[in-house]
mmCIF file with all atom_site columns, C-alpha atoms in Angstrom:
data_model
loop_
_atom_site.group_PDB
_atom_site.id
_atom_site.type_symbol
_atom_site.label_atom_id
_atom_site.label_alt_id
_atom_site.label_comp_id
_atom_site.label_asym_id
_atom_site.label_entity_id
_atom_site.label_seq_id
_atom_site.pdbx_PDB_ins_code
_atom_site.Cartn_x
_atom_site.Cartn_y
_atom_site.Cartn_z
_atom_site.occupancy
_atom_site.B_iso_or_equiv
_atom_site.pdbx_formal_charge
_atom_site.auth_seq_id
_atom_site.auth_comp_id
_atom_site.auth_asym_id
_atom_site.auth_atom_id
_atom_site.pdbx_PDB_model_num
ATOM 1   C CA . UNK A 1 1   ? 25.989  -15.303 19.211  1.00 0.00 ? 17  UNK A CA 1
ATOM 2   C CA . UNK A 1 2   ? 29.012  -14.709 21.213  1.00 0.00 ? 18  UNK A CA 1
ATOM 3   C CA . UNK A 1 3   ? 30.075  -11.269 21.485  1.00 0.00 ? 19  UNK A CA 1
ATOM 4   C CA . UNK A 1 4   ? 26.887  -10.078 20.126  1.00 0.00 ? 20  UNK A CA 1
ATOM 5   C CA . UNK A 1 5   ? 24.432  -7.611  22.402  1.00 0.00 ? 21  UNK A CA 1
ATOM 6   C CA . UNK A 1 6   ? 21.476  -9.421  23.292  1.00 0.00 ? 22  UNK A CA 1
ATOM 7   C CA . UNK A 1 7   ? 18.477  -7.296  21.968  1.00 0.00 ? 23  UNK A CA 1
ATOM 8   C CA . UNK A 1 8   ? 15.957  -5.807  24.806  1.00 0.00 ? 24  UNK A CA 1
ATOM 9   C CA . UNK A 1 9   ? 13.108  -5.826  22.147  1.00 0.00 ? 25  UNK A CA 1
ATOM 10  C CA . UNK A 1 10  ? 12.633  -7.595  18.960  1.00 0.00 ? 26  UNK A CA 1
ATOM 11  C CA . UNK A 1 11  ? 10.015  -6.376  16.669  1.00 0.00 ? 27  UNK A CA 1
ATOM 12  C CA . UNK A 1 12  ? 8.267   -9.152  13.916  1.00 0.00 ? 28  UNK A CA 1
ATOM 13  C CA . UNK A 1 13  ? 5.458   -9.960  12.219  1.00 0.00 ? 29  UNK A CA 1
ATOM 14  C CA . UNK A 1 14  ? 6.624   -13.538 11.912  1.00 0.00 ? 30  UNK A CA 1
ATOM 15  C CA . UNK A 1 15  ? 5.715   -15.095 15.360  1.00 0.00 ? 31  UNK A CA 1
ATOM 16  C CA . UNK A 1 16  ? 7.114   -18.240 14.729  1.00 0.00 ? 32  UNK A CA 1
ATOM 17  C CA . UNK A 1 17  ? 10.097  -17.574 12.665  1.00 0.00 ? 33  UNK A CA 1
ATOM 18  C CA . UNK A 1 18  ? 11.206  -14.725 15.327  1.00 0.00 ? 34  UNK A CA 1
ATOM 19  C CA . UNK A 1 19  ? 10.396  -16.974 18.251  1.00 0.00 ? 35  UNK A CA 1
ATOM 20  C CA . UNK A 1 20  ? 12.800  -19.777 16.636  1.00 0.00 ? 36  UNK A CA 1
ATOM 21  C CA . UNK A 1 21  ? 15.483  -17.557 16.438  1.00 0.00 ? 37  UNK A CA 1
ATOM 22  C CA . UNK A 1 22  ? 15.705  -16.069 19.651  1.00 0.00 ? 38  UNK A CA 1
ATOM 23  C CA . UNK A 1 23  ? 15.500  -19.275 21.261  1.00 0.00 ? 39  UNK A CA 1
ATOM 24  C CA . UNK A 1 24  ? 18.474  -20.483 19.310  1.00 0.00 ? 40  UNK A CA 1
ATOM 25  C CA . UNK A 1 25  ? 19.991  -17.101 20.073  1.00 0.00 ? 41  UNK A CA 1
ATOM 26  C CA . UNK A 1 26  ? 19.516  -16.796 23.863  1.00 0.00 ? 42  UNK A CA 1
ATOM 27  C CA . UNK A 1 27  ? 21.449  -19.498 25.674  1.00 0.00 ? 43  UNK A CA 1
ATOM 28  C CA . UNK A 1 28  ? 20.385  -18.181 29.286  1.00 0.00 ? 44  UNK A CA 1
ATOM 29  C CA . UNK A 1 29  ? 17.726  -20.594 30.588  1.00 0.00 ? 45  UNK A CA 1
ATOM 30  C CA . UNK A 1 30  ? 16.247  -18.042 33.151  1.00 0.00 ? 46  UNK A CA 1
ATOM 31  C CA . UNK A 1 31  ? 15.532  -15.686 30.628  1.00 0.00 ? 47  UNK A CA 1
ATOM 32  C CA . UNK A 1 32  ? 11.932  -15.428 29.488  1.00 0.00 ? 48  UNK A CA 1
ATOM 33  C CA . UNK A 1 33  ? 10.657  -13.585 26.505  1.00 0.00 ? 49  UNK A CA 1
ATOM 34  C CA . UNK A 1 34  ? 7.228   -11.690 27.088  1.00 0.00 ? 50  UNK A CA 1
ATOM 35  C CA . UNK A 1 35  ? 4.923   -10.801 24.200  1.00 0.00 ? 51  UNK A CA 1
ATOM 36  C CA . UNK A 1 36  ? 2.769   -8.176  23.481  1.00 0.00 ? 52  UNK A CA 1
ATOM 37  C CA . UNK A 1 37  ? 0.768   -7.245  20.084  1.00 0.00 ? 53  UNK A CA 1
ATOM 38  C CA . UNK A 1 38  ? -0.948  -4.237  18.403  1.00 0.00 ? 54  UNK A CA 1
ATOM 39  C CA . UNK A 1 39  ? -3.961  -5.106  16.430  1.00 0.00 ? 55  UNK A CA 1
ATOM 40  C CA . UNK A 1 40  ? -6.229  -3.508  14.179  1.00 0.00 ? 56  UNK A CA 1
ATOM 41  C CA . UNK A 1 41  ? -9.338  -4.550  12.554  1.00 0.00 ? 57  UNK A CA 1
ATOM 42  C CA . UNK A 1 42  ? -8.563  -7.075  9.721   1.00 0.00 ? 58  UNK A CA 1
ATOM 43  C CA . UNK A 1 43  ? -10.482 -5.187  7.165   1.00 0.00 ? 59  UNK A CA 1
ATOM 44  C CA . UNK A 1 44  ? -8.692  -1.916  7.995   1.00 0.00 ? 60  UNK A CA 1
ATOM 45  C CA . UNK A 1 45  ? -5.402  -3.918  7.579   1.00 0.00 ? 61  UNK A CA 1
ATOM 46  C CA . UNK A 1 46  ? -6.286  -5.145  3.967   1.00 0.00 ? 62  UNK A CA 1
ATOM 47  C CA . UNK A 1 47  ? -7.658  -1.789  3.127   1.00 0.00 ? 63  UNK A CA 1
ATOM 48  C CA . UNK A 1 48  ? -4.188  -0.469  4.214   1.00 0.00 ? 64  UNK A CA 1
ATOM 49  C CA . UNK A 1 49  ? -2.404  -2.922  2.412   1.00 0.00 ? 65  UNK A CA 1
ATOM 50  C CA . UNK A 1 50  ? -4.518  -2.216  -0.908  1.00 0.00 ? 66  UNK A CA 1
ATOM 51  C CA . UNK A 1 51  ? -4.192  1.406   -0.652  1.00 0.00 ? 67  UNK A CA 1
ATOM 52  C CA . UNK A 1 52  ? -0.157  0.843   -0.416  1.00 0.00 ? 68  UNK A CA 1
ATOM 53  C CA . UNK A 1 53  ? -0.105  -1.585  -3.219  1.00 0.00 ? 69  UNK A CA 1
ATOM 54  C CA . UNK A 1 54  ? -1.743  0.594   -5.652  1.00 0.00 ? 70  UNK A CA 1
ATOM 55  C CA . UNK A 1 55  ? 0.400   3.835   -4.661  1.00 0.00 ? 71  UNK A CA 1
ATOM 56  C CA . UNK A 1 56  ? 3.817   2.632   -3.577  1.00 0.00 ? 72  UNK A CA 1
ATOM 57  C CA . UNK A 1 57  ? 5.233   3.682   -6.873  1.00 0.00 ? 73  UNK A CA 1
ATOM 58  C CA . UNK A 1 58  ? 8.752   4.248   -5.038  1.00 0.00 ? 74  UNK A CA 1
ATOM 59  C CA . UNK A 1 59  ? 9.123   0.559   -4.462  1.00 0.00 ? 75  UNK A CA 1
ATOM 60  C CA . UNK A 1 60  ? 11.291  -1.456  -6.511  1.00 0.00 ? 76  UNK A CA 1
ATOM 61  C CA . UNK A 1 61  ? 8.602   -4.102  -6.503  1.00 0.00 ? 77  UNK A CA 1
ATOM 62  C CA . UNK A 1 62  ? 6.078   -1.964  -7.800  1.00 0.00 ? 78  UNK A CA 1
ATOM 63  C CA . UNK A 1 63  ? 4.015   -2.942  -10.670 1.00 0.00 ? 79  UNK A CA 1
ATOM 64  C CA . UNK A 1 64  ? 2.290   -0.565  -12.897 1.00 0.00 ? 80  UNK A CA 1
ATOM 65  C CA . UNK A 1 65  ? -1.056  -2.398  -13.317 1.00 0.00 ? 81  UNK A CA 1
ATOM 66  C CA . UNK A 1 66  ? -1.615  -2.358  -10.058 1.00 0.00 ? 82  UNK A CA 1
ATOM 67  C CA . UNK A 1 67  ? -2.301  1.488   -9.823  1.00 0.00 ? 83  UNK A CA 1
ATOM 68  C CA . UNK A 1 68  ? -5.317  0.743   -11.865 1.00 0.00 ? 84  UNK A CA 1
ATOM 69  C CA . UNK A 1 69  ? -6.748  -2.346  -9.971  1.00 0.00 ? 85  UNK A CA 1
ATOM 70  C CA . UNK A 1 70  ? -9.790  -2.405  -7.695  1.00 0.00 ? 86  UNK A CA 1
ATOM 71  C CA . UNK A 1 71  ? -9.945  -4.569  -4.689  1.00 0.00 ? 87  UNK A CA 1
ATOM 72  C CA . UNK A 1 72  ? -11.800 -6.965  -6.318  1.00 0.00 ? 88  UNK A CA 1
ATOM 73  C CA . UNK A 1 73  ? -9.179  -7.348  -8.722  1.00 0.00 ? 89  UNK A CA 1
ATOM 74  C CA . UNK A 1 74  ? -6.489  -7.556  -6.359  1.00 0.00 ? 90  UNK A CA 1
ATOM 75  C CA . UNK A 1 75  ? -8.532  -10.094 -4.269  1.00 0.00 ? 91  UNK A CA 1
ATOM 76  C CA . UNK A 1 76  ? -8.936  -12.181 -7.694  1.00 0.00 ? 92  UNK A CA 1
ATOM 77  C CA . UNK A 1 77  ? -5.300  -12.253 -8.171  1.00 0.00 ? 93  UNK A CA 1
ATOM 78  C CA . UNK A 1 78  ? -4.532  -13.582 -4.724  1.00 0.00 ? 94  UNK A CA 1
ATOM 79  C CA . UNK A 1 79  ? -2.436  -10.177 -4.028  1.00 0.00 ? 95  UNK A CA 1
ATOM 80  C CA . UNK A 1 80  ? -4.133  -9.594  -0.845  1.00 0.00 ? 96  UNK A CA 1
ATOM 81  C CA . UNK A 1 81  ? -3.416  -12.382 1.771   1.00 0.00 ? 97  UNK A CA 1
ATOM 82  C CA . UNK A 1 82  ? -6.405  -13.795 3.796   1.00 0.00 ? 98  UNK A CA 1
ATOM 83  C CA . UNK A 1 83  ? -6.786  -14.215 7.339   1.00 0.00 ? 99  UNK A CA 1
ATOM 84  C CA . UNK A 1 84  ? -3.356  -13.302 7.768   1.00 0.00 ? 100 UNK A CA 1
ATOM 85  C CA . UNK A 1 85  ? -3.690  -13.140 11.636  1.00 0.00 ? 101 UNK A CA 1
ATOM 86  C CA . UNK A 1 86  ? -5.040  -16.706 12.094  1.00 0.00 ? 102 UNK A CA 1
ATOM 87  C CA . UNK A 1 87  ? -2.332  -17.843 10.046  1.00 0.00 ? 103 UNK A CA 1
ATOM 88  C CA . UNK A 1 88  ? 0.427   -16.277 11.666  1.00 0.00 ? 104 UNK A CA 1
ATOM 89  C CA . UNK A 1 89  ? -0.612  -17.373 15.089  1.00 0.00 ? 105 UNK A CA 1
ATOM 90  C CA . UNK A 1 90  ? -1.113  -20.725 14.270  1.00 0.00 ? 106 UNK A CA 1
ATOM 91  C CA . UNK A 1 91  ? 1.760   -21.218 11.917  1.00 0.00 ? 107 UNK A CA 1
ATOM 92  C CA . UNK A 1 92  ? -0.681  -21.911 9.020   1.00 0.00 ? 108 UNK A CA 1
ATOM 93  C CA . UNK A 1 93  ? 0.494   -21.254 5.363   1.00 0.00 ? 109 UNK A CA 1
ATOM 94  C CA . UNK A 1 94  ? -1.724  -20.254 2.570   1.00 0.00 ? 110 UNK A CA 1
ATOM 95  C CA . UNK A 1 95  ? -2.143  -23.999 1.479   1.00 0.00 ? 111 UNK A CA 1
ATOM 96  C CA . UNK A 1 96  ? -3.971  -24.568 4.983   1.00 0.00 ? 112 UNK A CA 1
ATOM 97  C CA . UNK A 1 97  ? -7.554  -24.471 4.497   1.00 0.00 ? 113 UNK A CA 1
ATOM 98  C CA . UNK A 1 98  ? -8.757  -22.761 7.868   1.00 0.00 ? 114 UNK A CA 1
ATOM 99  C CA . UNK A 1 99  ? -11.333 -23.999 10.351  1.00 0.00 ? 115 UNK A CA 1
ATOM 100 C CA . UNK A 1 100 ? -13.012 -22.721 13.299  1.00 0.00 ? 116 UNK A CA 1
ATOM 101 C CA . UNK A 1 101 ? -10.214 -24.700 15.187  1.00 0.00 ? 117 UNK A CA 1
ATOM 102 C CA . UNK A 1 102 ? -7.803  -22.291 14.115  1.00 0.00 ? 118 UNK A CA 1
ATOM 103 C CA . UNK A 1 103 ? -9.720  -19.792 15.445  1.00 0.00 ? 119 UNK A CA 1
ATOM 104 C CA . UNK A 1 104 ? -9.833  -21.370 18.773  1.00 0.00 ? 120 UNK A CA 1
ATOM 105 C CA . UNK A 1 105 ? -6.194  -21.895 18.580  1.00 0.00 ? 121 UNK A CA 1
ATOM 106 C CA . UNK A 1 106 ? -5.332  -18.478 17.694  1.00 0.00 ? 122 UNK A CA 1
ATOM 107 C CA . UNK A 1 107 ? -7.503  -17.187 20.184  1.00 0.00 ? 123 UNK A CA 1
ATOM 108 C CA . UNK A 1 108 ? -5.980  -19.467 23.198  1.00 0.00 ? 124 UNK A CA 1
ATOM 109 C CA . UNK A 1 109 ? -2.364  -18.153 21.890  1.00 0.00 ? 125 UNK A CA 1
ATOM 110 C CA . UNK A 1 110 ? -3.523  -14.395 22.425  1.00 0.00 ? 126 UNK A CA 1
ATOM 111 C CA . UNK A 1 111 ? -5.347  -14.971 25.680  1.00 0.00 ? 127 UNK A CA 1
ATOM 112 C CA . UNK A 1 112 ? -2.236  -17.193 27.244  1.00 0.00 ? 128 UNK A CA 1
ATOM 113 C CA . UNK A 1 113 ? 0.572   -15.502 25.487  1.00 0.00 ? 129 UNK A CA 1
ATOM 114 C CA . UNK A 1 114 ? 0.227   -11.818 24.535  1.00 0.00 ? 130 UNK A CA 1
ATOM 115 C CA . UNK A 1 115 ? -0.758  -8.466  26.161  1.00 0.00 ? 131 UNK A CA 1
ATOM 116 C CA . UNK A 1 116 ? -3.399  -7.322  23.722  1.00 0.00 ? 132 UNK A CA 1
ATOM 117 C CA . UNK A 1 117 ? -2.950  -3.754  22.390  1.00 0.00 ? 133 UNK A CA 1
ATOM 118 C CA . UNK A 1 118 ? -5.671  -2.195  19.880  1.00 0.00 ? 134 UNK A CA 1
ATOM 119 C CA . UNK A 1 119 ? -5.003  0.356   17.593  1.00 0.00 ? 135 UNK A CA 1
ATOM 120 C CA . UNK A 1 120 ? -8.278  2.105   17.973  1.00 0.00 ? 136 UNK A CA 1
ATOM 121 C CA . UNK A 1 121 ? -7.466  2.587   21.538  1.00 0.00 ? 137 UNK A CA 1
ATOM 122 C CA . UNK A 1 122 ? -3.638  3.523   21.436  1.00 0.00 ? 138 UNK A CA 1
ATOM 123 C CA . UNK A 1 123 ? -3.393  5.337   24.348  1.00 0.00 ? 139 UNK A CA 1
ATOM 124 C CA . UNK A 1 124 ? -4.498  2.959   26.833  1.00 0.00 ? 140 UNK A CA 1
ATOM 125 C CA . UNK A 1 125 ? -2.923  0.174   24.847  1.00 0.00 ? 141 UNK A CA 1
ATOM 126 C CA . UNK A 1 126 ? 0.426   1.916   25.166  1.00 0.00 ? 142 UNK A CA 1
ATOM 127 C CA . UNK A 1 127 ? -0.049  2.751   28.863  1.00 0.00 ? 143 UNK A CA 1
ATOM 128 C CA . UNK A 1 128 ? -0.443  -0.974  29.628  1.00 0.00 ? 144 UNK A CA 1
ATOM 129 C CA . UNK A 1 129 ? 2.680   -1.906  27.734  1.00 0.00 ? 145 UNK A CA 1
ATOM 130 C CA . UNK A 1 130 ? 4.690   0.488   29.287  1.00 0.00 ? 146 UNK A CA 1
ATOM 131 C CA . UNK A 1 131 ? 3.723   -0.504  32.725  1.00 0.00 ? 147 UNK A CA 1
ATOM 132 C CA . UNK A 1 132 ? 4.029   -3.955  31.948  1.00 0.00 ? 148 UNK A CA 1
ATOM 133 C CA . UNK A 1 133 ? 7.385   -3.881  30.571  1.00 0.00 ? 149 UNK A CA 1
ATOM 134 C CA . UNK A 1 134 ? 8.662   -1.271  33.188  1.00 0.00 ? 150 UNK A CA 1
ATOM 135 C CA . UNK A 1 135 ? 9.169   1.618   30.474  1.00 0.00 ? 151 UNK A CA 1
ATOM 136 C CA . UNK A 1 136 ? 7.671   4.370   32.594  1.00 0.00 ? 152 UNK A CA 1
ATOM 137 C CA . UNK A 1 137 ? 9.747   7.501   32.735  1.00 0.00 ? 153 UNK A CA 1
ATOM 138 C CA . UNK A 1 138 ? 7.385   10.461  33.453  1.00 0.00 ? 154 UNK A CA 1
ATOM 139 C CA . UNK A 1 139 ? 10.206  13.009  32.950  1.00 0.00 ? 155 UNK A CA 1
ATOM 140 C CA . UNK A 1 140 ? 12.842  13.663  30.400  1.00 0.00 ? 156 UNK A CA 1
ATOM 141 C CA . UNK A 1 141 ? 13.127  12.856  26.605  1.00 0.00 ? 157 UNK A CA 1
ATOM 142 C CA . UNK A 1 142 ? 11.930  9.418   26.579  1.00 0.00 ? 158 UNK A CA 1
ATOM 143 C CA . UNK A 1 143 ? 8.698   10.631  28.397  1.00 0.00 ? 159 UNK A CA 1
ATOM 144 C CA . UNK A 1 144 ? 8.464   13.329  25.509  1.00 0.00 ? 160 UNK A CA 1
ATOM 145 C CA . UNK A 1 145 ? 8.899   10.785  22.701  1.00 0.00 ? 161 UNK A CA 1
ATOM 146 C CA . UNK A 1 146 ? 6.353   8.266   24.016  1.00 0.00 ? 162 UNK A CA 1
ATOM 147 C CA . UNK A 1 147 ? 3.554   10.837  24.491  1.00 0.00 ? 163 UNK A CA 1
ATOM 148 C CA . UNK A 1 148 ? 4.356   12.513  21.090  1.00 0.00 ? 164 UNK A CA 1
ATOM 149 C CA . UNK A 1 149 ? 4.398   8.958   19.541  1.00 0.00 ? 165 UNK A CA 1
ATOM 150 C CA . UNK A 1 150 ? 0.938   8.271   21.043  1.00 0.00 ? 166 UNK A CA 1
ATOM 151 C CA . UNK A 1 151 ? -0.363  11.554  20.234  1.00 0.00 ? 167 UNK A CA 1
ATOM 152 C CA . UNK A 1 152 ? 0.943   11.225  16.411  1.00 0.00 ? 168 UNK A CA 1
ATOM 153 C CA . UNK A 1 153 ? -0.661  7.300   15.925  1.00 0.00 ? 169 UNK A CA 1
ATOM 154 C CA . UNK A 1 154 ? -3.814  8.614   17.449  1.00 0.00 ? 170 UNK A CA 1
ATOM 155 C CA . UNK A 1 155 ? -4.123  11.579  14.974  1.00 0.00 ? 171 UNK A CA 1
ATOM 156 C CA . UNK A 1 156 ? -3.033  9.560   12.233  1.00 0.00 ? 172 UNK A CA 1
ATOM 157 C CA . UNK A 1 157 ? -5.542  6.643   12.917  1.00 0.00 ? 173 UNK A CA 1
ATOM 158 C CA . UNK A 1 158 ? -8.582  9.355   13.571  1.00 0.00 ? 174 UNK A CA 1
ATOM 159 C CA . UNK A 1 159 ? -7.897  11.108  10.113  1.00 0.00 ? 175 UNK A CA 1
ATOM 160 C CA . UNK A 1 160 ? -7.426  7.861   8.144   1.00 0.00 ? 176 UNK A CA 1
ATOM 161 C CA . UNK A 1 161 ? -10.803 6.618   9.648   1.00 0.00 ? 177 UNK A CA 1
ATOM 162 C CA . UNK A 1 162 ? -12.294 9.735   8.717   1.00 0.00 ? 178 UNK A CA 1
ATOM 163 C CA . UNK A 1 163 ? -10.787 10.119  5.339   1.00 0.00 ? 179 UNK A CA 1
ATOM 164 C CA . UNK A 1 164 ? -13.173 8.417   2.690   1.00 0.00 ? 180 UNK A CA 1
ATOM 165 C CA . UNK A 1 165 ? -10.335 7.677   0.298   1.00 0.00 ? 181 UNK A CA 1
ATOM 166 C CA . UNK A 1 166 ? -8.450  5.280   3.107   1.00 0.00 ? 182 UNK A CA 1
ATOM 167 C CA . UNK A 1 167 ? -11.083 4.848   5.518   1.00 0.00 ? 183 UNK A CA 1
ATOM 168 C CA . UNK A 1 168 ? -13.887 2.107   4.569   1.00 0.00 ? 184 UNK A CA 1
ATOM 169 C CA . UNK A 1 169 ? -17.399 2.804   6.115   1.00 0.00 ? 185 UNK A CA 1
ATOM 170 C CA . UNK A 1 170 ? -18.369 -0.483  7.990   1.00 0.00 ? 186 UNK A CA 1
ATOM 171 C CA . UNK A 1 171 ? -20.924 -2.519  6.167   1.00 0.00 ? 187 UNK A CA 1
ATOM 172 C CA . UNK A 1 172 ? -19.977 -0.519  2.692   1.00 0.00 ? 188 UNK A CA 1
ATOM 173 C CA . UNK A 1 173 ? -19.732 -3.098  -0.189  1.00 0.00 ? 189 UNK A CA 1
ATOM 174 C CA . UNK A 1 174 ? -15.884 -2.798  -0.369  1.00 0.00 ? 190 UNK A CA 1
ATOM 175 C CA . UNK A 1 175 ? -15.909 -3.097  3.606   1.00 0.00 ? 191 UNK A CA 1
ATOM 176 C CA . UNK A 1 176 ? -17.997 -6.678  2.754   1.00 0.00 ? 192 UNK A CA 1
ATOM 177 C CA . UNK A 1 177 ? -15.688 -7.414  0.038   1.00 0.00 ? 193 UNK A CA 1
ATOM 178 C CA . UNK A 1 178 ? -12.210 -7.576  2.024   1.00 0.00 ? 194 UNK A CA 1
ATOM 179 C CA . UNK A 1 179 ? -14.128 -8.939  5.187   1.00 0.00 ? 195 UNK A CA 1
ATOM 180 C CA . UNK A 1 180 ? -15.075 -11.956 2.904   1.00 0.00 ? 196 UNK A CA 1
ATOM 181 C CA . UNK A 1 181 ? -11.298 -12.969 2.818   1.00 0.00 ? 197 UNK A CA 1
ATOM 182 C CA . UNK A 1 182 ? -10.649 -12.352 6.464   1.00 0.00 ? 198 UNK A CA 1
ATOM 183 C CA . UNK A 1 183 ? -13.706 -14.187 8.273   1.00 0.00 ? 199 UNK A CA 1
ATOM 184 C CA . UNK A 1 184 ? -11.665 -16.162 10.417  1.00 0.00 ? 200 UNK A CA 1
ATOM 185 C CA . UNK A 1 185 ? -9.484  -12.905 11.290  1.00 0.00 ? 201 UNK A CA 1
ATOM 186 C CA . UNK A 1 186 ? -12.418 -11.149 12.020  1.00 0.00 ? 202 UNK A CA 1
ATOM 187 C CA . UNK A 1 187 ? -13.574 -13.820 14.807  1.00 0.00 ? 203 UNK A CA 1
ATOM 188 C CA . UNK A 1 188 ? -10.083 -13.655 16.119  1.00 0.00 ? 204 UNK A CA 1
ATOM 189 C CA . UNK A 1 189 ? -9.961  -9.813  16.255  1.00 0.00 ? 205 UNK A CA 1
ATOM 190 C CA . UNK A 1 190 ? -13.495 -9.862  17.861  1.00 0.00 ? 206 UNK A CA 1
ATOM 191 C CA . UNK A 1 191 ? -12.073 -12.279 20.579  1.00 0.00 ? 207 UNK A CA 1
ATOM 192 C CA . UNK A 1 192 ? -9.298  -10.240 21.027  1.00 0.00 ? 208 UNK A CA 1
ATOM 193 C CA . UNK A 1 193 ? -11.019 -7.156  21.893  1.00 0.00 ? 209 UNK A CA 1
ATOM 194 C CA . UNK A 1 194 ? -12.972 -9.239  24.968  1.00 0.00 ? 210 UNK A CA 1
ATOM 195 C CA . UNK A 1 195 ? -9.414  -10.344 26.160  1.00 0.00 ? 211 UNK A CA 1
ATOM 196 C CA . UNK A 1 196 ? -8.161  -6.695  25.793  1.00 0.00 ? 212 UNK A CA 1
ATOM 197 C CA . UNK A 1 197 ? -11.493 -6.061  28.184  1.00 0.00 ? 213 UNK A CA 1
ATOM 198 C CA . UNK A 1 198 ? -10.390 -8.903  30.356  1.00 0.00 ? 214 UNK A CA 1
ATOM 199 C CA . UNK A 1 199 ? -6.795  -7.799  30.878  1.00 0.00 ? 215 UNK A CA 1
ATOM 200 C CA . UNK A 1 200 ? -7.874  -4.418  31.900  1.00 0.00 ? 216 UNK A CA 1
ATOM 201 C CA . UNK A 1 201 ? -8.240  -5.646  35.556  1.00 0.00 ? 217 UNK A CA 1
ATOM 202 C CA . UNK A 1 202 ? -4.526  -6.259  35.721  1.00 0.00 ? 218 UNK A CA 1
ATOM 203 C CA . UNK A 1 203 ? -3.738  -2.386  35.404  1.00 0.00 ? 219 UNK A CA 1
ATOM 204 C CA . UNK A 1 204 ? -6.140  -1.086  37.659  1.00 0.00 ? 220 UNK A CA 1
ATOM 205 C CA . UNK A 1 205 ? -4.921  1.066   40.581  1.00 0.00 ? 221 UNK A CA 1
#
């Protein structure tokens, strides 16, 4: 890493892989990494991936047969990953049979290591992240950029939730089907909501 710029922010969907790379690359023992995570409901995440798989004709890896597949087909063929959040936080690959211990471990990691953000509450989540990492700028282009970003994400989330083509009604057959492959993630997500509430005390003025 000699001669290379040290990154201020690293975005990754693979927690342990990215931490391993960063720890080996950063030689300063006094430099501490801080983590934040933005979460959405596991069923909404699976639905988003499903919609992408059957529509992403522009992807080189797109397989035409996917366009005609139902959610049940995609799950049956193992195309949709199960309990992605729990597996990522506990470094458990697909061969590992998850238990309640993994939920407990994942929750412990979220509570002790992460500042929690929730997609359905993007405005408060962003304000917390901004303040925690010292990214506050109430004037200038960066402020306008962040405000536009939050507005755009909030609008898109509301639109997706209201659109029956992309947003599933909670409790529907389709919702229950996707929930069935994310039972551990749903537990971790619900725990994350409680942690989000607990962390509010750190940002009260």
